[in-house]
CSV table of C-alpha atoms in Angstrom, one decimal:
chain,number,residue,atom,x,y,z
A,157,GLN,CA,0.1,0.0,0.1
A,158,VAL,CA,1.4,3.3,-1.0
A,159,THR,CA,1.3,6.1,1.5
A,160,LEU,CA,2.8,9.4,1.6
A,161,ARG,CA,2.6,12.2,4.5
A,162,GLU,CA,3.9,15.9,4.6
A,163,SER,CA,5.2,17.4,7.6
A,164,GLY,CA,6.6,20.7,8.5
A,165,PRO,CA,5.7,24.1,10.2
A,166,ALA,CA,2.0,25.2,10.3
A,167,LEU,CA,3.1,29.0,10.5
A,168,VAL,CA,6.1,30.6,9.1
A,169,LYS,CA,7.1,34.3,9.0
A,170,PRO,CA,7.5,36.4,5.9
A,171,THR,CA,11.0,36.3,4.4
A,172,GLN,CA,11.5,33.0,6.2
A,173,THR,CA,12.4,29.7,4.4
A,174,LEU,CA,10.0,26.7,4.5
A,175,THR,CA,11.1,23.4,4.5
A,176,LEU,CA,8.5,20.5,4.2
A,177,THR,CA,9.3,16.6,4.4
A,178,CYS,CA,7.3,14.0,2.4
A,179,THR,CA,7.7,10.6,4.0
A,180,PHE,CA,6.5,7.8,1.9
A,181,SER,CA,6.2,4.1,2.0
A,182,GLY,CA,5.0,1.3,-0.3
A,183,PHE,CA,7.4,2.1,-3.2
A,184,SER,CA,11.0,3.1,-3.8
A,185,LEU,CA,12.1,6.3,-5.3
A,186,SER,CA,14.9,4.2,-7.0
A,187,THR,CA,12.5,2.3,-9.0
A,188,ASN,CA,12.7,3.1,-12.6
A,189,LYS,CA,10.2,6.2,-13.7
A,190,MET,CA,9.1,6.7,-10.1
A,191,CYS,CA,8.8,10.3,-9.1
A,192,VAL,CA,7.7,12.3,-6.2
A,193,THR,CA,6.0,15.9,-7.0
A,194,TRP,CA,5.0,18.6,-4.7
A,195,VAL,CA,1.6,20.5,-5.3
A,196,ARG,CA,0.1,23.5,-3.6
A,197,GLN,CA,-3.3,25.0,-3.1
A,198,PRO,CA,-4.1,28.1,-1.5
A,199,PRO,CA,-7.4,28.3,0.5
A,200,GLY,CA,-10.4,28.3,-2.2
A,201,LYS,CA,-7.9,28.5,-5.2
A,202,ALA,CA,-6.4,26.1,-7.8
A,203,LEU,CA,-3.7,23.5,-7.5
A,204,GLU,CA,-0.3,24.6,-8.5
A,205,TRP,CA,2.5,22.3,-9.6
A,206,LEU,CA,5.7,23.1,-7.7
A,207,ALA,CA,8.5,20.4,-8.2
A,208,ARG,CA,9.3,17.0,-9.0
A,209,ILE,CA,12.4,14.7,-8.3
A,210,ASP,CA,12.8,11.5,-10.3
A,211,TRP,CA,14.0,8.1,-9.7
A,212,ASP,CA,17.4,9.0,-11.2
A,213,ASP,CA,17.6,12.1,-9.2
A,214,ASP,CA,16.7,14.6,-11.9
A,215,LYS,CA,15.0,17.6,-10.5
A,216,PHE,CA,12.5,19.8,-12.1
A,217,TYR,CA,10.8,23.2,-11.0
A,218,SER,CA,7.9,25.4,-11.7
A,219,THR,CA,9.1,28.2,-14.1
A,220,SER,CA,7.6,30.9,-12.0
A,221,LEU,CA,9.0,29.6,-8.7
A,222,ARG,CA,12.4,27.9,-9.6
A,223,THR,CA,14.4,30.6,-8.2
A,224,ARG,CA,13.0,29.8,-4.5
A,225,LEU,CA,12.6,26.2,-4.7
A,226,THR,CA,15.0,23.3,-4.0
A,227,ILE,CA,14.0,19.5,-4.0
A,228,SER,CA,16.0,16.7,-2.8
A,229,GLN,CA,15.6,13.1,-1.5
A,230,ASP,CA,16.8,11.2,1.4
A,231,ALA,CA,16.6,7.6,-0.1
A,232,SER,CA,17.6,6.0,3.2
A,233,LYS,CA,14.6,7.4,4.8
A,234,ASN,CA,12.1,7.3,2.0
A,235,GLN,CA,11.9,11.1,2.2
A,236,VAL,CA,11.7,14.0,-0.1
A,237,VAL,CA,12.4,17.5,1.1
A,238,LEU,CA,11.1,20.8,-0.4
A,239,THR,CA,12.6,24.1,0.6
A,240,MET,CA,11.0,27.4,-0.4
A,241,THR,CA,12.8,30.4,0.5
A,242,ASN,CA,11.6,34.2,1.0
A,243,MET,CA,8.0,33.4,1.9
A,244,ASP,CA,5.3,35.6,1.5
A,245,PRO,CA,1.5,35.6,2.8
A,246,VAL,CA,0.7,34.8,-0.8
A,247,ASP,CA,2.2,31.5,-0.2
A,248,THR,CA,-0.2,30.4,2.2
A,249,ALA,CA,-1.7,27.2,0.9
A,250,THR,CA,-2.2,23.5,1.7
A,251,TYR,CA,1.0,21.8,0.3
A,252,TYR,CA,0.9,18.1,-1.0
A,253,CYS,CA,3.4,15.5,-2.0
A,254,ALA,CA,2.1,13.1,-4.5
A,255,ARG,CA,3.8,10.0,-6.3
A,256,GLN,CA,4.1,10.5,-10.0
A,257,ASN,CA,4.1,6.9,-11.6
A,258,TRP,CA,5.3,5.4,-14.7
A,259,ASN,CA,2.5,6.8,-16.6
A,260,ASP,CA,3.0,10.3,-15.3
A,261,VAL,CA,0.1,10.1,-13.3
A,262,LEU,CA,-0.2,11.5,-9.7
A,263,ASP,CA,-1.7,8.4,-8.3
A,264,SER,CA,-1.3,8.6,-4.6
A,265,TRP,CA,-1.5,11.8,-2.5
A,266,GLY,CA,-0.4,12.6,1.0
A,267,PRO,CA,-3.3,14.5,3.0
A,268,GLY,CA,-1.4,17.8,2.8
A,269,THR,CA,-0.3,20.2,5.3
A,270,LEU,CA,-1.6,23.8,5.7
A,271,VAL,CA,1.1,26.4,5.9
A,272,ALA,CA,0.3,30.0,6.7
A,273,VAL,CA,2.6,32.7,6.1
A,274,SER,CA,2.1,35.7,8.6
A,275,SER,CA,4.1,37.8,11.0
B,158,GLN,CA,4.4,32.8,-20.1
B,159,THR,CA,1.9,30.2,-21.5
B,160,VAL,CA,-1.1,30.0,-19.1
B,161,VAL,CA,-3.3,26.7,-18.9
B,162,THR,CA,-6.9,27.7,-19.4
B,163,GLN,CA,-10.1,26.1,-18.1
B,164,GLU,CA,-13.7,27.3,-17.8
B,165,PRO,CA,-14.2,28.8,-14.3
B,166,SER,CA,-17.6,27.1,-13.9
B,167,LEU,CA,-20.0,24.8,-15.9
B,168,SER,CA,-23.3,23.2,-15.2
B,169,VAL,CA,-25.0,20.3,-16.1
B,170,SER,CA,-28.4,18.5,-15.6
B,171,PRO,CA,-28.4,15.2,-14.2
B,172,GLY,CA,-28.3,12.4,-16.7
B,173,GLY,CA,-26.9,15.2,-19.2
B,174,THR,CA,-23.6,15.5,-20.9
B,175,VAL,CA,-20.8,18.2,-20.4
B,176,THR,CA,-17.5,18.9,-21.9
B,177,LEU,CA,-14.7,20.7,-19.9
B,178,THR,CA,-11.8,22.0,-21.8
B,179,CYS,CA,-8.3,22.8,-21.2
B,180,GLY,CA,-6.3,25.0,-23.5
B,181,LEU,CA,-3.4,27.3,-23.7
B,182,THR,CA,-3.0,31.1,-24.1
B,183,SER,CA,-0.6,30.4,-26.8
B,184,GLY,CA,-0.8,27.5,-29.0
B,185,SER,CA,-2.9,24.2,-29.1
B,186,VAL,CA,-3.1,21.2,-26.8
B,187,SER,CA,-2.1,17.9,-28.4
B,188,THR,CA,-1.3,14.5,-27.4
B,189,SER,CA,2.3,15.5,-26.6
B,190,TYR,CA,1.1,17.4,-23.7
B,191,TYR,CA,0.0,14.0,-21.9
B,192,THR,CA,-3.1,15.6,-20.5
B,193,ASN,CA,-4.2,14.6,-17.0
B,194,TRP,CA,-7.7,15.2,-15.4
B,195,TYR,CA,-8.4,15.4,-11.8
B,196,GLN,CA,-11.4,15.6,-9.9
B,197,GLN,CA,-11.5,17.2,-6.4
B,198,THR,CA,-14.3,17.7,-3.9
B,199,PRO,CA,-14.0,20.2,-1.0
B,200,GLY,CA,-11.7,19.0,1.7
B,201,GLN,CA,-10.4,16.2,-0.3
B,202,THR,CA,-7.3,15.1,-2.2
B,203,PRO,CA,-7.5,15.2,-5.9
B,204,ARG,CA,-8.7,12.0,-7.7
B,205,THR,CA,-6.9,11.0,-11.1
B,206,LEU,CA,-9.7,10.6,-13.7
B,207,ILE,CA,-7.9,10.5,-17.3
B,208,TYR,CA,-4.1,10.3,-17.8
B,209,SER,CA,-2.4,10.5,-21.2
B,210,THR,CA,-5.2,12.5,-22.9
B,211,ASN,CA,-7.7,9.6,-23.1
B,212,SER,CA,-6.8,6.7,-20.7
B,213,ARG,CA,-9.0,6.2,-17.9
B,214,SER,CA,-7.5,5.5,-14.3
B,215,SER,CA,-8.4,2.4,-12.7
B,216,GLY,CA,-12.0,2.4,-11.2
B,217,VAL,CA,-13.1,5.4,-12.9
B,218,PRO,CA,-16.7,5.2,-14.4
B,219,ASN,CA,-16.7,5.1,-18.3
B,220,ARG,CA,-19.1,8.1,-18.4
B,221,PHE,CA,-15.7,10.0,-18.0
B,222,SER,CA,-13.8,10.2,-21.1
B,223,GLY,CA,-10.8,12.4,-22.4
B,224,SER,CA,-10.0,13.7,-25.9
B,225,ILE,CA,-8.5,16.3,-27.9
B,226,LEU,CA,-11.2,18.8,-29.4
B,227,GLY,CA,-10.0,21.2,-31.9
B,228,ASN,CA,-7.0,23.0,-30.3
B,229,LYS,CA,-7.8,21.8,-26.5
B,230,ALA,CA,-7.9,18.8,-24.3
B,231,ALA,CA,-11.3,17.8,-23.3
B,232,LEU,CA,-13.2,15.9,-20.4
B,233,THR,CA,-16.6,14.8,-21.3
B,234,ILE,CA,-19.0,13.5,-18.7
B,235,THR,CA,-22.1,11.6,-20.2
B,236,GLY,CA,-24.9,10.9,-18.0
B,237,ALA,CA,-23.9,13.2,-15.2
B,238,GLN,CA,-24.6,12.3,-11.7
B,239,ALA,CA,-25.0,14.5,-8.5
B,240,ASP,CA,-21.9,13.2,-7.2
B,241,ASP,CA,-20.0,14.4,-10.0
B,242,GLU,CA,-20.3,17.9,-8.8
B,243,SER,CA,-16.9,18.9,-8.1
B,244,ASP,CA,-13.8,20.8,-9.2
B,245,TYR,CA,-11.9,19.6,-12.1
B,246,TYR,CA,-8.3,20.1,-13.0
B,247,CYS,CA,-6.3,19.3,-16.0
B,248,LEU,CA,-2.4,18.9,-15.9
B,249,LEU,CA,-0.5,19.5,-19.0
B,250,TYR,CA,3.2,18.7,-19.6
B,251,MET,CA,5.0,21.6,-20.8
B,252,GLY,CA,8.4,19.6,-21.7
B,253,SER,CA,11.7,19.8,-20.0
B,254,GLY,CA,10.1,17.9,-17.0
B,255,ILE,CA,7.6,20.6,-16.2
B,256,TRP,CA,3.8,20.2,-15.7
B,257,VAL,CA,1.3,23.0,-15.1
B,258,PHE,CA,-2.2,22.8,-13.8
B,259,GLY,CA,-5.2,24.7,-15.3
B,260,GLY,CA,-7.1,27.0,-13.2
B,261,GLY,CA,-9.8,24.6,-12.5
B,262,THR,CA,-13.5,24.2,-13.5
B,263,LYS,CA,-16.0,24.1,-10.9
B,264,LEU,CA,-19.0,21.9,-12.0
B,265,THR,CA,-22.4,22.2,-10.9
B,266,VAL,CA,-25.0,19.4,-11.3
B,267,LEU,CA,-28.6,20.8,-11.1
């Protein structure tokens, strides 16, 4: 059974760096064609694709956010970490991690973690 | 920067047919964009309906179908049911490993 769970702070201050961890089980990120993707959703708004890390450690970022994002993995812990610098109140959102499978489908999602940005 | 466009809202009568579309502010959507469609009800995580333009995800009823219509990707719901009332998002592959969601369509069944 594939599971993912996001963890991180519920509140960050403007200009701070956000660090989120996705802990997963039921699959290995070293398996061919397996990827983990981060998506966010501001309250009442649309989904936004943020970043992806692949089985071969390739990394891809949203064009509009690439200067602020870093994605990495700790294979020994089955974790993927996303950092976002220079947080702003507009970054207030639920942040999801999801498995992207060999068909490029986001087929399993974590429950999401709500991050508020406020002083 | 190219933006992925969707109808902000649509409505359909129970038992009716509705088509949601996913386009680009510049250019046409083709099968090369590997369009995915996701359904999201309030408070829930998204559920995959369609991947790779027209492949139905496991367990998805066959009243949901994906296609290319003109210069857009399309999701058609045939025989709409009350529990199809949700937000629907398309996700396009833009190349170079980057994917982009559309702005979503709020579907009302009434």
